[in-house]
Amino acid sequence: MRAYLASSIGVACTAALVLPLSLPSGAVASPQAPVPHAAVQAAPRTAVQATTSRTALSAPSAADPRAVAGSTQSLPLAPLATDRATGVATVQGLARRDVRPFSLLGVVWDNADDELNGTVQVRTRATGTQVWSGWLDLETHNQEHGADLGTEERSAATVHGATAPLWVGDSDGVELRVRAVEEPSPKGPARPLLPRGLRLELVDPGAEPTAATTTAGGPQATRPDGPSDTPVVPGTVPGTPAEEERMPVAMTAGDAASSAVNADLAELGATEIAAQTKEQTEADLADQVGFAQPYIGARPRIITRKGWGADENLRERKFGYTKSVKAAFVHHSATGNNYTCAQAPSVLRGIYRYHVVSSGWRDIGYNFAIDKCGNIYEGRAGGVAKPVMGAHTLGFNTNSVGIAVLGTYSSTNPPAAATTAIAKLTAWKLGLYGVNPRGKSTLTSGGSNKYKKGTKVALNAISGHRDGFVTECPGSRLYEKLGTTRTTSAKYQGR
């Protein structure tokens, strides 16, 4: 902490110039990890805001010319086949067509409580070619992801039902079919076999931030006028005296807020939080809270929201917190494995936009993401060391942290770099709250298809999503690795 003292003062002063002078109604100041604080529920967006964000482009702002653009195309589905007896649509979709460029897609519908009992398949055309993919399946059972039932985030009018998103890479053509598998009721009036309001969401995550380039090792600052061996000082304009003076570039209020909550770990506007040794981590923790946890892993390198190009104008302004962190739930994003590590920030921006703009959530659901090369990314805003309330494990978002490995690991083994990153991240994050990765933690269910609301459940401190909900997530192959991950994480803590 001593090393951050001077910069933290500067952060506080700078942030004060761009942050609101008063907190929104119902909000509280963000907690200092690992001191527990009560949860904060974010106010839902209005229907008008949601509609606007679904159709508008998110363009770079004048305040931050390096902001990442992006867009979402929302295309209503049309009936392709109907039941002769009832006239109810059994297949909906879109005929092959040209569209604006996109890289990630998913299907959403009006009522988040409705299930899509059927199959969703899509074909896409690579941008600038006549090459079409084969039919690709989307994961339709996605209800287990999201905010807990009864919370303001889950109850908001903007929330929709949704499939898991799928990363398809740069594309400008699409064809879709959604086929019902449930038969119509033989008695009573005809009822829809598919959810109402089905739409295909095509997400363009936007280009990489012009002030950063992404390598297999993660985002690193470079000069926007071309490659250079000389790195840019984060938060400065290259080639000007301000770069040497380390003066901050103008930031939006959202950028400053999401960065300021990590002020004890990195400078305002930093694209990454640097890794520490175990000894450095223990010393900093002792300075911050007056004591060091006896068992904690070294803080790993974490790419910040600024580093992967999060558009802070999309999410809700307030941060939400739970009281503590007692367990970590591991997920796979189910977005497919057809991405490179250099594309991982784009995949993350696509998921973020799909969660917020298309699904109506307040922010990306996961607290952290890990790519196939083992890079760790900050997820939902609020501070990487703090107990941020996520929307990842229906029924068990309270007092937990959600970690998603980008990809699909049902029949594909997760890379060793990814499972090692899970162990390192949990050794640090659970260590902040005195949790043994090989131990058990008792959580109270908020209601799921596996445990009724109010049920106290003893879970592994590092659990798979399927431990709290009947689901295939995090994929059988990744789930099989969690036993070894627990042991490794505990070793990193010094146990």
CSV table of C-alpha atoms in Angstrom, one decimal:
chain,number,residue,atom,x,y,z
A,1,MET,CA,0.0,0.0,0.0
A,2,ARG,CA,2.9,2.4,0.7
A,3,ALA,CA,3.9,2.1,-2.9
A,4,TYR,CA,0.5,3.3,-4.0
A,5,LEU,CA,0.1,6.1,-1.5
A,6,ALA,CA,1.1,9.0,-3.7
A,7,SER,CA,-0.7,7.8,-6.7
A,8,SER,CA,-3.9,7.0,-4.7
A,9,ILE,CA,-4.1,10.7,-3.6
A,10,GLY,CA,-3.8,11.7,-7.3
A,11,VAL,CA,-6.4,9.2,-8.2
A,12,ALA,CA,-8.9,10.5,-5.7
A,13,CYS,CA,-8.3,14.1,-6.8
A,14,THR,CA,-8.7,13.3,-10.5
A,15,ALA,CA,-11.7,11.1,-10.0
A,16,ALA,CA,-13.4,13.8,-8.0
A,17,LEU,CA,-13.4,16.1,-11.0
A,18,VAL,CA,-15.4,13.6,-13.2
A,19,LEU,CA,-17.5,11.6,-10.7
A,20,PRO,CA,-20.9,12.7,-9.6
A,21,LEU,CA,-20.8,14.9,-6.4
A,22,SER,CA,-23.5,12.9,-4.8
A,23,LEU,CA,-24.4,9.2,-4.8
A,24,PRO,CA,-27.5,8.0,-6.6
A,25,SER,CA,-30.5,7.3,-4.4
A,26,GLY,CA,-30.0,4.0,-2.5
A,27,ALA,CA,-26.3,3.7,-3.2
A,28,VAL,CA,-23.5,3.4,-0.7
A,29,ALA,CA,-19.8,4.0,-1.0
A,30,SER,CA,-17.9,1.1,-2.4
A,31,PRO,CA,-16.3,-1.2,0.2
A,32,GLN,CA,-12.6,-1.6,0.9
A,33,ALA,CA,-11.9,-5.2,0.4
A,34,PRO,CA,-11.9,-7.5,2.2
A,35,VAL,CA,-14.1,-5.6,4.7
A,36,PRO,CA,-17.7,-6.9,4.1
A,37,HIS,CA,-20.5,-4.4,3.3
A,38,ALA,CA,-24.2,-4.8,2.6
A,39,ALA,CA,-25.4,-5.4,-0.9
A,40,VAL,CA,-26.4,-2.5,-3.2
A,41,GLN,CA,-29.1,-3.1,-5.8
A,42,ALA,CA,-28.9,-1.1,-9.0
A,43,ALA,CA,-31.8,0.9,-10.3
A,44,PRO,CA,-33.2,-0.7,-13.5
A,45,ARG,CA,-32.9,1.0,-16.8
A,46,THR,CA,-36.1,2.4,-18.2
A,47,ALA,CA,-37.8,0.8,-21.2
A,48,VAL,CA,-36.9,3.9,-23.3
A,49,GLN,CA,-33.3,3.6,-22.4
A,50,ALA,CA,-33.2,-0.1,-23.3
A,51,THR,CA,-34.9,0.5,-26.7
A,52,THR,CA,-32.5,3.3,-27.5
A,53,SER,CA,-29.4,1.3,-26.6
A,54,ARG,CA,-30.6,-1.7,-28.7
A,55,THR,CA,-30.7,0.3,-31.9
A,56,ALA,CA,-28.1,2.9,-31.5
A,57,LEU,CA,-24.4,2.7,-32.3
A,58,SER,CA,-22.0,3.2,-29.4
A,59,ALA,CA,-19.6,5.7,-30.9
A,60,PRO,CA,-16.4,7.1,-29.5
A,61,SER,CA,-17.1,10.2,-27.4
A,62,ALA,CA,-15.6,13.6,-27.7
A,63,ALA,CA,-14.3,13.3,-24.1
A,64,ASP,CA,-12.4,10.1,-24.9
A,65,PRO,CA,-11.6,9.8,-28.6
A,66,ARG,CA,-10.0,6.4,-28.0
A,67,ALA,CA,-13.3,4.8,-26.8
A,68,VAL,CA,-14.3,1.6,-28.5
A,69,ALA,CA,-17.3,1.7,-30.9
A,70,GLY,CA,-19.7,-1.1,-31.3
A,71,SER,CA,-23.2,-1.9,-32.3
A,72,THR,CA,-26.1,-4.4,-32.0
A,73,GLN,CA,-28.5,-5.4,-34.8
A,74,SER,CA,-31.8,-6.8,-33.5
A,75,LEU,CA,-33.7,-8.8,-36.2
A,76,PRO,CA,-37.3,-10.2,-35.4
A,77,LEU,CA,-37.7,-13.8,-36.5
A,78,ALA,CA,-40.4,-14.9,-38.9
A,79,PRO,CA,-42.5,-18.1,-39.0
A,80,LEU,CA,-41.0,-20.7,-41.3
A,81,ALA,CA,-43.4,-23.6,-40.5
A,82,THR,CA,-46.7,-24.0,-38.5
A,83,ASP,CA,-48.6,-26.8,-37.0
A,84,ARG,CA,-51.5,-27.6,-39.4
A,85,ALA,CA,-54.0,-28.4,-36.6
A,86,THR,CA,-53.4,-25.3,-34.4
A,87,GLY,CA,-51.7,-22.8,-36.7
A,88,VAL,CA,-49.0,-22.4,-34.1
A,89,ALA,CA,-45.5,-21.7,-35.4
A,90,THR,CA,-43.2,-24.7,-34.9
A,91,VAL,CA,-40.2,-23.2,-36.7
A,92,GLN,CA,-39.1,-19.5,-36.8
A,93,GLY,CA,-36.0,-18.0,-38.3
A,94,LEU,CA,-34.4,-15.8,-41.0
A,95,ALA,CA,-33.7,-16.7,-44.6
A,96,ARG,CA,-30.1,-16.2,-45.7
A,97,ARG,CA,-29.4,-12.5,-45.9
A,98,ASP,CA,-26.7,-9.8,-46.0
A,99,VAL,CA,-26.2,-7.8,-42.7
A,100,ARG,CA,-23.9,-5.2,-41.3
A,101,PRO,CA,-20.6,-6.8,-40.0
A,102,PHE,CA,-20.8,-8.6,-36.7
A,103,SER,CA,-18.8,-11.2,-34.7
A,104,LEU,CA,-21.0,-12.6,-32.0
A,105,LEU,CA,-24.7,-13.5,-32.0
A,106,GLY,CA,-27.5,-14.9,-29.9
A,107,VAL,CA,-31.3,-15.2,-29.8
A,108,VAL,CA,-33.4,-13.3,-27.2
A,109,TRP,CA,-37.1,-13.2,-26.4
A,110,ASP,CA,-39.5,-11.1,-24.4
A,111,ASN,CA,-40.1,-13.0,-21.2
A,112,ALA,CA,-37.1,-14.1,-19.1
A,113,ASP,CA,-39.3,-16.6,-17.4
A,114,ASP,CA,-40.1,-18.5,-20.6
A,115,GLU,CA,-37.9,-21.3,-21.7
A,116,LEU,CA,-36.9,-22.0,-25.3
A,117,ASN,CA,-37.8,-25.7,-25.7
A,118,GLY,CA,-36.2,-26.4,-29.0
A,119,THR,CA,-33.0,-26.1,-31.0
A,120,VAL,CA,-31.3,-23.0,-32.4
A,121,GLN,CA,-29.0,-23.3,-35.4
A,122,VAL,CA,-27.2,-20.6,-37.4
A,123,ARG,CA,-25.0,-20.3,-40.4
A,124,THR,CA,-22.8,-17.3,-41.0
A,125,ARG,CA,-20.7,-15.9,-43.9
A,126,ALA,CA,-17.2,-14.7,-43.4
A,127,THR,CA,-16.9,-10.9,-44.1
A,128,GLY,CA,-16.0,-10.1,-47.7
A,129,THR,CA,-16.3,-13.7,-49.0
A,130,GLN,CA,-18.9,-16.1,-50.3
A,131,VAL,CA,-17.8,-18.7,-47.7
A,132,TRP,CA,-20.6,-19.9,-45.5
A,133,SER,CA,-20.2,-22.0,-42.3
A,134,GLY,CA,-22.0,-25.2,-41.6
A,135,TRP,CA,-25.0,-25.2,-39.2
A,136,LEU,CA,-23.8,-24.2,-35.7
A,137,ASP,CA,-25.8,-25.0,-32.5
A,138,LEU,CA,-26.5,-22.4,-29.8
A,139,GLU,CA,-26.9,-23.3,-26.2
A,140,THR,CA,-30.6,-22.7,-25.5
A,141,HIS,CA,-30.8,-23.4,-21.8
A,142,ASN,CA,-29.3,-20.2,-20.4
A,143,GLN,CA,-31.7,-19.3,-17.6
A,144,GLU,CA,-29.2,-20.6,-15.0
A,145,HIS,CA,-27.1,-17.5,-15.8
A,146,GLY,CA,-28.2,-14.1,-14.5
A,147,ALA,CA,-29.3,-12.3,-11.4
A,148,ASP,CA,-31.1,-14.1,-8.6
A,149,LEU,CA,-34.9,-14.3,-8.7
A,150,GLY,CA,-36.6,-11.5,-6.8
A,151,THR,CA,-33.7,-9.0,-7.1
A,152,GLU,CA,-34.2,-5.6,-8.8
A,153,GLU,CA,-31.8,-6.6,-11.6
A,154,ARG,CA,-33.7,-9.8,-12.4
A,155,SER,CA,-37.1,-8.1,-12.1
A,156,ALA,CA,-36.3,-5.2,-14.3
A,157,ALA,CA,-38.6,-4.7,-17.3
A,158,THR,CA,-35.6,-4.7,-19.6
A,159,VAL,CA,-34.5,-8.3,-18.8
A,160,HIS,CA,-35.1,-10.8,-21.6
A,161,GLY,CA,-34.8,-14.5,-22.1
A,162,ALA,CA,-31.7,-15.4,-24.1
A,163,THR,CA,-29.6,-18.2,-25.5
A,164,ALA,CA,-25.9,-18.3,-24.7
A,165,PRO,CA,-24.0,-16.0,-27.1
A,166,LEU,CA,-21.8,-17.6,-29.8
A,167,TRP,CA,-18.6,-16.1,-31.2
A,168,VAL,CA,-18.4,-16.6,-35.0
A,169,GLY,CA,-15.7,-14.1,-36.0
A,170,ASP,CA,-16.0,-11.3,-38.6
A,171,SER,CA,-19.2,-12.0,-40.6
A,172,ASP,CA,-21.6,-10.1,-42.9
A,173,GLY,CA,-24.2,-12.8,-43.7
A,174,VAL,CA,-26.5,-14.9,-41.6
A,175,GLU,CA,-29.2,-17.6,-41.7
A,176,LEU,CA,-31.1,-18.9,-38.7
A,177,ARG,CA,-33.7,-21.5,-37.7
A,178,VAL,CA,-35.3,-22.1,-34.3
A,179,ARG,CA,-37.3,-25.3,-34.1
A,180,ALA,CA,-39.7,-26.3,-31.3
A,181,VAL,CA,-39.5,-29.8,-29.9
A,182,GLU,CA,-42.5,-29.6,-27.6
A,183,GLU,CA,-45.9,-30.8,-29.0
A,184,PRO,CA,-48.9,-28.5,-28.7
A,185,SER,CA,-51.5,-29.3,-25.9
A,186,PRO,CA,-54.3,-31.6,-27.1
A,187,LYS,CA,-56.8,-29.8,-25.0
A,188,GLY,CA,-57.6,-26.1,-24.7
A,189,PRO,CA,-56.6,-23.2,-27.0
A,190,ALA,CA,-53.5,-23.3,-29.1
A,191,ARG,CA,-50.5,-22.0,-27.3
A,192,PRO,CA,-47.2,-20.8,-28.7
A,193,LEU,CA,-44.5,-23.5,-28.9
A,194,LEU,CA,-41.8,-21.0,-28.9
A,195,PRO,CA,-41.3,-17.9,-26.7
A,196,ARG,CA,-42.9,-14.7,-27.9
A,197,GLY,CA,-40.8,-11.9,-29.4
A,198,LEU,CA,-37.9,-14.0,-30.7
A,199,ARG,CA,-35.1,-11.9,-32.2
A,200,LEU,CA,-31.6,-12.5,-33.5
A,201,GLU,CA,-29.0,-10.3,-31.9
A,202,LEU,CA,-25.9,-9.6,-34.0
A,203,VAL,CA,-23.1,-7.9,-32.0
A,204,ASP,CA,-20.2,-6.0,-33.4
A,205,PRO,CA,-17.8,-5.6,-30.5
A,206,GLY,CA,-16.0,-2.7,-32.1
A,207,ALA,CA,-12.4,-2.3,-33.0
A,208,GLU,CA,-9.6,-2.6,-30.5
A,209,PRO,CA,-8.8,0.6,-28.5
A,210,THR,CA,-6.5,2.7,-30.7
A,211,ALA,CA,-4.2,3.3,-27.7
A,212,ALA,CA,-3.7,-0.4,-27.1
A,213,THR,CA,-2.9,-3.5,-29.0
A,214,THR,CA,-3.5,-7.1,-27.9
A,215,THR,CA,-1.0,-9.9,-28.0
A,216,ALA,CA,-1.1,-13.4,-26.7
A,217,GLY,CA,0.1,-12.0,-23.4
A,218,GLY,CA,-2.8,-9.5,-23.2
A,219,PRO,CA,-3.2,-5.8,-24.0
A,220,GLN,CA,-0.1,-3.7,-24.0
A,221,ALA,CA,0.2,0.0,-24.7
A,222,THR,CA,1.6,1.0,-28.1
A,223,ARG,CA,1.6,4.1,-30.2
A,224,PRO,CA,-1.5,4.6,-32.3
A,225,ASP,CA,0.4,5.7,-35.4
A,226,GLY,CA,1.9,2.2,-35.8
A,227,PRO,CA,4.0,-0.5,-34.1
A,228,SER,CA,6.8,0.6,-31.9
A,229,ASP,CA,9.2,-0.9,-29.5
A,230,THR,CA,8.7,2.0,-27.1
A,231,PRO,CA,5.6,1.5,-24.9
A,232,VAL,CA,3.2,4.3,-24.2
A,233,VAL,CA,2.8,5.3,-20.6
A,234,PRO,CA,-0.8,4.2,-19.7
A,235,GLY,CA,-3.1,7.3,-19.4
A,236,THR,CA,-0.9,9.6,-21.4
A,237,VAL,CA,-0.9,11.0,-25.0
A,238,PRO,CA,2.2,9.7,-26.8
A,239,GLY,CA,4.7,12.1,-28.3
A,240,THR,CA,3.8,15.0,-26.1
A,241,PRO,CA,5.3,16.5,-22.9
A,242,ALA,CA,2.3,15.1,-21.0
A,243,GLU,CA,3.6,11.6,-21.7
A,244,GLU,CA,6.8,12.3,-19.7
A,245,GLU,CA,4.9,14.2,-17.0
A,246,ARG,CA,2.4,11.2,-16.8
A,247,MET,CA,-0.6,13.5,-17.0
A,248,PRO,CA,-3.9,11.6,-17.3
A,249,VAL,CA,-5.9,11.8,-20.6
A,250,ALA,CA,-9.5,13.1,-20.3
A,251,MET,CA,-11.8,10.3,-19.1
A,252,THR,CA,-15.5,9.9,-19.0
A,253,ALA,CA,-17.2,9.7,-15.6
A,254,GLY,CA,-17.9,6.0,-16.2
A,255,ASP,CA,-14.3,5.3,-17.1
A,256,ALA,CA,-13.0,7.1,-14.0
A,257,ALA,CA,-15.5,5.4,-11.7
A,258,SER,CA,-14.7,1.9,-12.8
A,259,SER,CA,-11.0,2.6,-12.6
A,260,ALA,CA,-11.1,4.4,-9.3
A,261,VAL,CA,-12.5,1.4,-7.4
A,262,ASN,CA,-9.1,-0.3,-8.1
A,263,ALA,CA,-7.1,2.7,-6.9
A,264,ASP,CA,-5.2,0.7,-4.3
A,265,LEU,CA,-4.0,-1.7,-7.0
A,266,ALA,CA,-3.3,0.5,-10.0
A,267,GLU,CA,-3.2,4.0,-11.3
A,268,LEU,CA,-6.3,5.7,-12.7
A,269,GLY,CA,-6.9,4.6,-16.3
A,270,ALA,CA,-4.5,1.7,-16.0
A,271,THR,CA,-5.0,-1.1,-18.6
A,272,GLU,CA,-3.8,-3.8,-16.2
A,273,ILE,CA,-3.2,-4.5,-12.6
A,274,ALA,CA,0.3,-5.8,-12.2
A,275,ALA,CA,1.1,-9.2,-10.7
A,276,GLN,CA,2.8,-9.4,-7.3
A,277,THR,CA,4.8,-11.9,-5.4
A,278,LYS,CA,3.2,-13.6,-2.5
A,279,GLU,CA,5.3,-11.5,-0.1
A,280,GLN,CA,4.3,-8.2,-1.8
A,281,THR,CA,0.6,-9.3,-1.7
A,282,GLU,CA,0.8,-10.0,2.0
A,283,ALA,CA,2.6,-6.7,2.7
A,284,ASP,CA,0.1,-4.7,0.8
A,285,LEU,CA,-2.8,-6.4,2.5
A,286,ALA,CA,-1.3,-5.7,5.9
A,287,ASP,CA,-1.0,-2.0,5.0
A,288,GLN,CA,-4.6,-1.8,3.8
A,289,VAL,CA,-6.5,-3.5,6.5
A,290,GLY,CA,-3.9,-3.7,9.3
A,291,PHE,CA,-3.2,-7.4,9.1
A,292,ALA,CA,-2.3,-10.0,6.6
A,293,GLN,CA,-4.3,-13.2,5.9
A,294,PRO,CA,-2.2,-16.2,7.0
A,295,TYR,CA,-3.0,-17.9,3.7
A,296,ILE,CA,-3.3,-16.0,0.4
A,297,GLY,CA,-1.9,-16.5,-3.1
A,298,ALA,CA,0.1,-13.9,-5.0
A,299,ARG,CA,-2.0,-11.4,-6.8
A,300,PRO,CA,-2.1,-12.4,-10.5
A,301,ARG,CA,-1.9,-10.0,-13.4
A,302,ILE,CA,-5.4,-8.8,-14.3
A,303,ILE,CA,-6.4,-6.9,-17.4
A,304,THR,CA,-8.8,-4.1,-16.4
A,305,ARG,CA,-12.0,-3.1,-18.1
A,306,LYS,CA,-10.1,-0.2,-19.6
A,307,GLY,CA,-7.6,-2.8,-21.0
A,308,TRP,CA,-10.2,-4.9,-22.8
A,309,GLY,CA,-12.1,-1.8,-24.0
A,310,ALA,CA,-15.3,-1.9,-22.0
A,311,ASP,CA,-17.7,0.9,-23.0
A,312,GLU,CA,-18.7,2.2,-19.6
A,313,ASN,CA,-21.6,4.1,-21.1
A,314,LEU,CA,-23.5,0.7,-21.6
A,315,ARG,CA,-23.6,-0.4,-18.0
A,316,GLU,CA,-25.7,1.0,-15.1
A,317,ARG,CA,-23.9,3.7,-13.2
A,318,LYS,CA,-24.0,2.2,-9.7
A,319,PHE,CA,-22.0,-0.7,-8.4
A,320,GLY,CA,-23.6,-3.5,-6.5
A,321,TYR,CA,-21.9,-5.4,-3.7
A,322,THR,CA,-22.6,-8.5,-1.6
A,323,LYS,CA,-21.3,-9.0,1.9
A,324,SER,CA,-18.3,-11.3,1.4
A,325,VAL,CA,-16.8,-13.9,-0.9
A,326,LYS,CA,-17.2,-17.4,0.4
A,327,ALA,CA,-17.0,-19.4,-2.8
A,328,ALA,CA,-16.0,-19.2,-6.5
A,329,PHE,CA,-18.2,-20.7,-9.3
A,330,VAL,CA,-16.4,-21.7,-12.4
A,331,HIS,CA,-18.2,-21.4,-15.8
A,332,HIS,CA,-17.5,-21.8,-19.5
A,333,SER,CA,-18.9,-19.0,-21.6
A,334,ALA,CA,-20.2,-21.5,-24.2
A,335,THR,CA,-19.3,-19.1,-26.9
A,336,GLY,CA,-17.2,-21.6,-28.8
A,337,ASN,CA,-13.4,-22.1,-29.1
A,338,ASN,CA,-13.0,-20.4,-32.5
A,339,TYR,CA,-11.1,-17.4,-31.2
A,340,THR,CA,-7.4,-16.5,-30.8
A,341,CYS,CA,-6.0,-15.0,-27.6
A,342,ALA,CA,-5.6,-11.7,-29.5
A,343,GLN,CA,-9.3,-11.8,-30.1
A,344,ALA,CA,-10.2,-12.5,-26.5
A,345,PRO,CA,-10.9,-8.8,-25.6
A,346,SER,CA,-13.3,-8.6,-28.6
A,347,VAL,CA,-15.0,-11.7,-27.4
A,348,LEU,CA,-15.4,-10.2,-23.9
A,349,ARG,CA,-16.7,-6.9,-25.4
A,350,GLY,CA,-19.2,-8.9,-27.4
A,351,ILE,CA,-20.4,-10.8,-24.3
A,352,TYR,CA,-20.6,-7.6,-22.3
A,353,ARG,CA,-22.8,-5.9,-25.0
A,354,TYR,CA,-25.0,-9.0,-25.3
A,355,HIS,CA,-25.5,-9.2,-21.6
A,356,VAL,CA,-26.4,-5.5,-21.2
A,357,VAL,CA,-28.0,-4.4,-24.5
A,358,SER,CA,-29.6,-7.6,-25.7
A,359,SER,CA,-30.4,-9.4,-22.4
A,360,GLY,CA,-31.1,-6.3,-20.3
A,361,TRP,CA,-28.6,-6.9,-17.5
A,362,ARG,CA,-27.0,-4.1,-15.6
A,363,ASP,CA,-23.4,-5.1,-16.6
A,364,ILE,CA,-21.6,-8.2,-17.7
A,365,GLY,CA,-22.6,-11.1,-15.5
A,366,TYR,CA,-19.2,-12.6,-14.7
A,367,ASN,CA,-16.8,-11.1,-12.1
A,368,PHE,CA,-13.8,-12.4,-14.0
A,369,ALA,CA,-13.0,-14.0,-17.4
A,370,ILE,CA,-10.0,-16.1,-18.4
A,371,ASP,CA,-9.0,-16.8,-22.0
A,372,LYS,CA,-7.3,-20.0,-23.4
A,373,CYS,CA,-3.9,-18.5,-22.9
A,374,GLY,CA,-4.5,-17.9,-19.2
A,375,ASN,CA,-5.0,-14.1,-19.3
A,376,ILE,CA,-7.3,-12.9,-16.5
A,377,TYR,CA,-9.8,-10.1,-17.2
A,378,GLU,CA,-11.8,-7.9,-14.8
A,379,GLY,CA,-15.5,-8.6,-15.4
A,380,ARG,CA,-18.4,-6.8,-13.7
A,381,ALA,CA,-17.4,-3.3,-12.5
A,382,GLY,CA,-16.9,-2.5,-8.9
A,383,GLY,CA,-13.3,-3.4,-8.0
A,384,VAL,CA,-11.4,-6.7,-8.5
A,385,ALA,CA,-10.6,-7.1,-4.8
A,386,LYS,CA,-14.1,-6.2,-3.6
A,387,PRO,CA,-17.2,-8.4,-3.1
A,388,VAL,CA,-19.0,-7.4,-6.3
A,389,MET,CA,-22.4,-8.9,-6.8
A,390,GLY,CA,-22.4,-10.7,-10.1
A,391,ALA,CA,-25.1,-12.4,-12.3
A,392,HIS,CA,-23.6,-15.7,-13.1
A,393,THR,CA,-25.0,-18.6,-10.9
A,394,LEU,CA,-28.8,-18.3,-10.5
A,395,GLY,CA,-29.6,-18.7,-6.8
A,396,PHE,CA,-26.0,-18.3,-5.6
A,397,ASN,CA,-24.8,-14.9,-6.6
A,398,THR,CA,-24.7,-13.7,-3.0
A,399,ASN,CA,-21.3,-14.1,-1.3
A,400,SER,CA,-19.7,-15.7,-4.3
A,401,VAL,CA,-17.5,-14.8,-7.3
A,402,GLY,CA,-18.1,-16.0,-10.9
A,403,ILE,CA,-15.2,-16.9,-13.1
A,404,ALA,CA,-15.8,-17.7,-16.8
A,405,VAL,CA,-13.3,-19.4,-19.1
A,406,LEU,CA,-13.9,-18.2,-22.6
A,407,GLY,CA,-14.9,-21.1,-24.8
A,408,THR,CA,-16.9,-24.3,-24.7
A,409,TYR,CA,-15.5,-27.3,-22.8
A,410,SER,CA,-18.2,-29.9,-23.0
A,411,SER,CA,-16.1,-32.2,-25.2
A,412,THR,CA,-12.8,-30.2,-25.5
A,413,ASN,CA,-10.2,-30.2,-22.7
A,414,PRO,CA,-9.5,-26.7,-21.3
A,415,PRO,CA,-5.9,-25.5,-21.9
A,416,ALA,CA,-3.6,-26.0,-18.9
A,417,ALA,CA,-2.9,-22.2,-19.0
A,418,ALA,CA,-6.6,-21.6,-18.3
A,419,THR,CA,-6.9,-24.0,-15.4
A,420,THR,CA,-3.7,-22.6,-13.9
A,421,ALA,CA,-5.1,-19.1,-14.1
A,422,ILE,CA,-8.2,-20.3,-12.2
A,423,ALA,CA,-6.0,-21.6,-9.5
A,424,LYS,CA,-3.9,-18.4,-9.2
A,425,LEU,CA,-7.0,-16.2,-9.3
A,426,THR,CA,-8.9,-18.1,-6.7
A,427,ALA,CA,-5.8,-18.4,-4.4
A,428,TRP,CA,-5.7,-14.6,-4.3
A,429,LYS,CA,-9.4,-13.7,-4.4
A,430,LEU,CA,-10.6,-16.4,-1.9
A,431,GLY,CA,-7.5,-15.6,0.2
A,432,LEU,CA,-8.6,-12.0,0.6
A,433,TYR,CA,-11.6,-13.4,2.5
A,434,GLY,CA,-9.8,-16.2,4.5
A,435,VAL,CA,-11.3,-19.0,2.4
A,436,ASN,CA,-9.5,-22.4,1.9
A,437,PRO,CA,-9.8,-23.4,-1.8
A,438,ARG,CA,-9.9,-27.1,-0.7
A,439,GLY,CA,-12.6,-26.4,2.0
A,440,LYS,CA,-16.4,-26.1,2.0
A,441,SER,CA,-18.5,-23.0,2.3
A,442,THR,CA,-22.1,-22.8,3.2
A,443,LEU,CA,-24.3,-20.6,1.0
A,444,THR,CA,-28.0,-19.9,1.2
A,445,SER,CA,-29.9,-20.6,-2.1
A,446,GLY,CA,-31.8,-17.7,-3.6
A,447,GLY,CA,-33.8,-20.3,-5.5
A,448,SER,CA,-32.7,-22.6,-8.4
A,449,ASN,CA,-33.8,-25.8,-10.1
A,450,LYS,CA,-31.6,-27.7,-7.7
A,451,TYR,CA,-32.1,-26.0,-4.3
A,452,LYS,CA,-35.2,-24.3,-3.1
A,453,LYS,CA,-35.0,-20.7,-1.9
A,454,GLY,CA,-33.7,-20.5,1.7
A,455,THR,CA,-31.9,-23.9,1.6
A,456,LYS,CA,-28.4,-23.8,3.2
A,457,VAL,CA,-26.0,-25.7,1.0
A,458,ALA,CA,-22.4,-26.8,1.8
A,459,LEU,CA,-20.5,-26.3,-1.5
A,460,ASN,CA,-16.8,-26.7,-2.4
A,461,ALA,CA,-15.1,-23.3,-2.1
A,462,ILE,CA,-14.3,-23.8,-5.8
A,463,SER,CA,-17.4,-25.2,-7.4
A,464,GLY,CA,-18.6,-25.6,-10.9
A,465,HIS,CA,-21.8,-23.9,-12.0
A,466,ARG,CA,-23.6,-27.3,-12.1
A,467,ASP,CA,-23.0,-27.6,-8.3
A,468,GLY,CA,-25.6,-24.9,-7.7
A,469,PHE,CA,-27.9,-25.5,-10.7
A,470,VAL,CA,-28.8,-28.4,-12.9
A,471,THR,CA,-26.9,-27.4,-16.0
A,472,GLU,CA,-24.2,-28.6,-18.3
A,473,CYS,CA,-22.0,-25.6,-17.4
A,474,PRO,CA,-19.0,-25.4,-17.1
A,475,GLY,CA,-18.7,-28.3,-19.5
A,476,SER,CA,-17.7,-31.8,-18.4
A,477,ARG,CA,-14.1,-31.5,-19.4
A,478,LEU,CA,-13.6,-28.3,-17.4
A,479,TYR,CA,-15.6,-29.6,-14.5
A,480,GLU,CA,-13.3,-32.7,-14.3
A,481,LYS,CA,-10.3,-30.4,-13.7
A,482,LEU,CA,-11.7,-28.6,-10.7
A,483,GLY,CA,-10.4,-31.2,-8.1
A,484,THR,CA,-6.8,-30.6,-9.2
A,485,THR,CA,-7.5,-26.8,-9.4
A,486,ARG,CA,-8.6,-26.8,-5.7
A,487,THR,CA,-5.4,-28.5,-4.7
A,488,THR,CA,-3.2,-26.2,-6.8
A,489,SER,CA,-5.0,-23.1,-5.5
A,490,ALA,CA,-4.5,-24.2,-1.9
A,491,LYS,CA,-0.8,-24.7,-2.6
A,492,TYR,CA,-0.5,-21.2,-4.0
A,493,GLN,CA,-2.0,-20.0,-0.7
A,494,GLY,CA,0.8,-21.8,1.2
A,495,ARG,CA,-1.4,-24.5,2.6
